[in-house]
mmCIF file of C-alpha atoms in Angstrom:
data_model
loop_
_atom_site.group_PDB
_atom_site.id
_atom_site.type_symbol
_atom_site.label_atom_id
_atom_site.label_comp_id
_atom_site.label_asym_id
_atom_site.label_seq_id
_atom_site.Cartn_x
_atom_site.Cartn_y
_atom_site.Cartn_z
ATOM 1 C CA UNK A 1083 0.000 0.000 0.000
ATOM 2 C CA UNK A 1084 2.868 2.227 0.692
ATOM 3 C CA UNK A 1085 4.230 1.043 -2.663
ATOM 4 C CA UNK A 1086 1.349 2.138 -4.243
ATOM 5 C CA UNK A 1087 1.007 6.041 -2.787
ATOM 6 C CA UNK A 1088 4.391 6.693 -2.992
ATOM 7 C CA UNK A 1089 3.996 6.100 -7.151
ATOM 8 C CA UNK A 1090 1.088 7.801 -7.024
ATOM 9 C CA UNK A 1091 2.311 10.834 -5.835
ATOM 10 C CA UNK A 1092 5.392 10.122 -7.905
ATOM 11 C CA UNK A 1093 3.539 10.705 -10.758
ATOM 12 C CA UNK A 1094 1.416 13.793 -9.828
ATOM 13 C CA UNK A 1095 4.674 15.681 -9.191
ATOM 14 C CA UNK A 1096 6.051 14.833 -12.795
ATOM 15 C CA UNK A 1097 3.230 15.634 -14.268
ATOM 16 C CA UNK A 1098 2.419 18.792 -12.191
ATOM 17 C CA UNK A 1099 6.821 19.861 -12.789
ATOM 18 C CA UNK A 1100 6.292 19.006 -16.281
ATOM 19 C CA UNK A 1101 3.256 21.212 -17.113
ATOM 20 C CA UNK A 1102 4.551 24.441 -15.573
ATOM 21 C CA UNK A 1103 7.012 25.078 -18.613
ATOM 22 C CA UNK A 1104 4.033 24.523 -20.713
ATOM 23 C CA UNK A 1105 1.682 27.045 -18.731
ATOM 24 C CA UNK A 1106 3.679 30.219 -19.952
ATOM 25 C CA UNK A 1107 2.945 29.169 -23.480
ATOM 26 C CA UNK A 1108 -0.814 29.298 -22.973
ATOM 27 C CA UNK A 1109 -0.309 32.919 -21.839
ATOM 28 C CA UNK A 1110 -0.878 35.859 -23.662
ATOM 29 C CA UNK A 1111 -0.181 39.362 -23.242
ATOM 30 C CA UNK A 1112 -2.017 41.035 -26.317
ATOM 31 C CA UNK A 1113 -5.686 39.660 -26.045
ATOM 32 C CA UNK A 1114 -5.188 36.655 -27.967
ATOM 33 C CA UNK A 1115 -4.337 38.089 -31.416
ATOM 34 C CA UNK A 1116 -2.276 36.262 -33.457
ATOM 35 C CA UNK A 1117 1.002 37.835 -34.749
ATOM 36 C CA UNK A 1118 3.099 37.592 -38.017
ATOM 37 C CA UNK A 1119 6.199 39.465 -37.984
ATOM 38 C CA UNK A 1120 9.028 39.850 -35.319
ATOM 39 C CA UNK A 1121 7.650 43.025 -33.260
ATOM 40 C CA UNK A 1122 10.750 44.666 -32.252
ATOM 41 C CA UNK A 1123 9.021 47.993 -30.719
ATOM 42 C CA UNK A 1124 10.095 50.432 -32.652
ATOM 43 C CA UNK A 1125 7.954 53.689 -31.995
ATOM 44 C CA UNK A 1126 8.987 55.331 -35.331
ATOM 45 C CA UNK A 1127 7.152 53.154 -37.564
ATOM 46 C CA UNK A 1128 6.662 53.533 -41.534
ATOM 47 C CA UNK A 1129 3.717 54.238 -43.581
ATOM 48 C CA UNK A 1130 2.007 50.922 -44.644
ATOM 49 C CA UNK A 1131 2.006 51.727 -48.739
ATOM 50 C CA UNK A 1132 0.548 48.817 -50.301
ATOM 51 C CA UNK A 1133 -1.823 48.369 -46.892
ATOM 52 C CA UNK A 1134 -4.986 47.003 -49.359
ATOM 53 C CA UNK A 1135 -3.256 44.783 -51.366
ATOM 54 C CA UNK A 1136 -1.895 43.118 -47.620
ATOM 55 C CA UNK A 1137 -5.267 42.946 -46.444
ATOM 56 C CA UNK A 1138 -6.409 41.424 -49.302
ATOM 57 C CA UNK A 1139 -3.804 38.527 -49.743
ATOM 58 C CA UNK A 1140 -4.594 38.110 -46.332
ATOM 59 C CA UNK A 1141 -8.268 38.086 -46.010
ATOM 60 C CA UNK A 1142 -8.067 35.693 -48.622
ATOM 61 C CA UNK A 1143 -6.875 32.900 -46.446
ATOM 62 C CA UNK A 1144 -8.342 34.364 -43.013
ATOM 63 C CA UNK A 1145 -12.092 33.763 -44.112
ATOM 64 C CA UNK A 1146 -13.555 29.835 -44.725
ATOM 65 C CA UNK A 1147 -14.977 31.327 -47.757
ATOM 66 C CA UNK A 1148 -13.521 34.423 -48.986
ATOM 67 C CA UNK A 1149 -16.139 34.606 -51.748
ATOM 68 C CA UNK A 1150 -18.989 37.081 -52.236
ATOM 69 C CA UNK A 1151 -17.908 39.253 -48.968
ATOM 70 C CA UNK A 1152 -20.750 42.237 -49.083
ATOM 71 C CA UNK A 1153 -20.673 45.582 -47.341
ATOM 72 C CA UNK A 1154 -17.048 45.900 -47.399
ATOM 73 C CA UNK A 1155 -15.238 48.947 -46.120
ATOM 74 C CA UNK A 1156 -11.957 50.502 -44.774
ATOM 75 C CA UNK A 1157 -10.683 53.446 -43.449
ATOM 76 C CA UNK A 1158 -7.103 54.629 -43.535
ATOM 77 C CA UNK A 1159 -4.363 53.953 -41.852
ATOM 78 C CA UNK A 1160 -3.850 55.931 -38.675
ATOM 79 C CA UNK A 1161 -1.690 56.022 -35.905
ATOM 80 C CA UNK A 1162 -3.037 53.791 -32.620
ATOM 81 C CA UNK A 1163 -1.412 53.072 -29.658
ATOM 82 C CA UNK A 1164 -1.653 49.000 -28.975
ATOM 83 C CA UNK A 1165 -0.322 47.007 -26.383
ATOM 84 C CA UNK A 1166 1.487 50.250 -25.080
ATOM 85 C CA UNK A 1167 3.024 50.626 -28.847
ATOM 86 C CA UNK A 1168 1.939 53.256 -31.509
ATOM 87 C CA UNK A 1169 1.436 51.541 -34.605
ATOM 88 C CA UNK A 1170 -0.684 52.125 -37.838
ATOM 89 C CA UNK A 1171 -3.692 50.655 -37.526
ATOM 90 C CA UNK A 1172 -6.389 49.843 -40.806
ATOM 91 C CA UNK A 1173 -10.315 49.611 -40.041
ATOM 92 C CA UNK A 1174 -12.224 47.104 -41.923
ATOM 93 C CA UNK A 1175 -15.943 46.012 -41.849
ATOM 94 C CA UNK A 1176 -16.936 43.167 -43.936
ATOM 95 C CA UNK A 1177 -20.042 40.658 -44.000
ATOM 96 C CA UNK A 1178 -18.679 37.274 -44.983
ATOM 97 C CA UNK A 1179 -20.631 33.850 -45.950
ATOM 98 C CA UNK A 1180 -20.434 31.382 -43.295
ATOM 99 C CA UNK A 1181 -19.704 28.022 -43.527
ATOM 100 C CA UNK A 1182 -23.503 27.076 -44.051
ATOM 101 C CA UNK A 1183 -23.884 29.817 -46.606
ATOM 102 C CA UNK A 1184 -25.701 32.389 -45.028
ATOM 103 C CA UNK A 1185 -24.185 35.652 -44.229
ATOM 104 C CA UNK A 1186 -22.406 36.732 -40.517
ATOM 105 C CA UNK A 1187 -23.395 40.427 -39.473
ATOM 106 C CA UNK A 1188 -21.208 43.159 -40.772
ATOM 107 C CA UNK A 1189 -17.566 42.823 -38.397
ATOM 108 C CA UNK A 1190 -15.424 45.084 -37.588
ATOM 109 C CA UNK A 1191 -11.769 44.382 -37.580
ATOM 110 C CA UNK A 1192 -8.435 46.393 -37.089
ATOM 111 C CA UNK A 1193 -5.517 45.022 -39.230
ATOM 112 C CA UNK A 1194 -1.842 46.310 -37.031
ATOM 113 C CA UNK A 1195 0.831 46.933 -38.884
ATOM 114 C CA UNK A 1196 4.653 46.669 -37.930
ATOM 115 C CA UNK A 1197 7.535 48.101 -40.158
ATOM 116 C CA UNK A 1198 4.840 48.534 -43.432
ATOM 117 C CA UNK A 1199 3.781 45.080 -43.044
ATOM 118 C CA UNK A 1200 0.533 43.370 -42.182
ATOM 119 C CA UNK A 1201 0.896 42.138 -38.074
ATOM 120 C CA UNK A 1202 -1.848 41.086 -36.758
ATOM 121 C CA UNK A 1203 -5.676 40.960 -36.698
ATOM 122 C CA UNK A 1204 -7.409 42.610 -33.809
ATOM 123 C CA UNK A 1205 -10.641 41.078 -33.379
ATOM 124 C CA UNK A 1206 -11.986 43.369 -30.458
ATOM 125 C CA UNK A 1207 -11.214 46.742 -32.889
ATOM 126 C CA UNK A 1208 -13.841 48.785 -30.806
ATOM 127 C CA UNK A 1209 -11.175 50.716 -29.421
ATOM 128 C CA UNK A 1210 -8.679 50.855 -32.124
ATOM 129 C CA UNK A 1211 -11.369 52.076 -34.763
ATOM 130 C CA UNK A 1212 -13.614 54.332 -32.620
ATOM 131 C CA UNK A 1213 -14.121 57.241 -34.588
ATOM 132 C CA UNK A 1214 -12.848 55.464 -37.992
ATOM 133 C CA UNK A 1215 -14.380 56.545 -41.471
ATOM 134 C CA UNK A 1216 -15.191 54.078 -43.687
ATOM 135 C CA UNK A 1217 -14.967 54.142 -47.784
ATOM 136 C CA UNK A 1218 -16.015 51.324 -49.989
ATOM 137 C CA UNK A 1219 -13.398 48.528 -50.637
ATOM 138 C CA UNK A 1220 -14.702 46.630 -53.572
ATOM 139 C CA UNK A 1221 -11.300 44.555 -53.767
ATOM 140 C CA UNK A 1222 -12.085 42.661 -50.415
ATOM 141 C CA UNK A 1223 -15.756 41.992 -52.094
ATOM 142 C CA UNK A 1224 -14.165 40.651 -55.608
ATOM 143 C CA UNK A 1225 -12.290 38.065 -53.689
ATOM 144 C CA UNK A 1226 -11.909 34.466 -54.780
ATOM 145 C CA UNK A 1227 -10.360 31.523 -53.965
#
């Protein structure tokens, strides 16, 4: 029986000391967006030139069906402070087909960019595009596959 606990609890403290390293990894400090490029923090940051055809490239692969997006807009790029970093930050608002077909409400999105290249996707863009004005952006709507 004494065999038998002490293994027990041999085991619980591997598998607890093994799953610490693994619990910083699951940790996130910038709401859970999902970053491309090697953010070195640069405050002076350049102008995003060819920000549209970025966004579209990328929307391409970011939606399950990129096709027939309606009501597609996007304002232009303007200096936000994120995570404690200014950066330039793109509006969008889009209403894409779901995977059954029918159509999500219109979304809002903020695409960050770092050194003139597209970063990251900021799903809660309330902040980051308070304020933003919006022009059609029939490229994002012409997508295909």
């Amino acid at each position: 029986m004494k065999q038998l606990t002490l293994r027990t609890s041999s085991q619980l403290a591997a598998i607890l000391l093994l799953s610490l390293p693994l619990a910083g990894c699951l940790t996130s400090d910038d709401g859970g967006s999902t970053t491309f490029t090697d953010d070195r923090g640069v405050a002076n940051q350049p102008f995003p030139d060819r920000y549209r055809e970025q966004i579209v490239a990328f929307m391409r692969t970011y939606l399950n069906n990129p096709v027939g997006v309606r009501e597609a807009g996007i304002g232009e790029p303007v200096q936000r402070t994120v995570g404690g970093r200014l950066r330039y930050v793109v509006c969008l608002r889009y209403s894409a087909k779901d995977t059954d077909g029918n159509y999500r409400p219109v979304r809002e999105r903020g695409v960050m960019f770092v050194d003139g290249r597209l970063d990251r996707i900021l799903d809660n863009a309330a902040e980051a595009c308070a304020g933003a004005s919006y022009a059609a952006f029939p490229d994002l709507e012409k997508m295909s596959r």
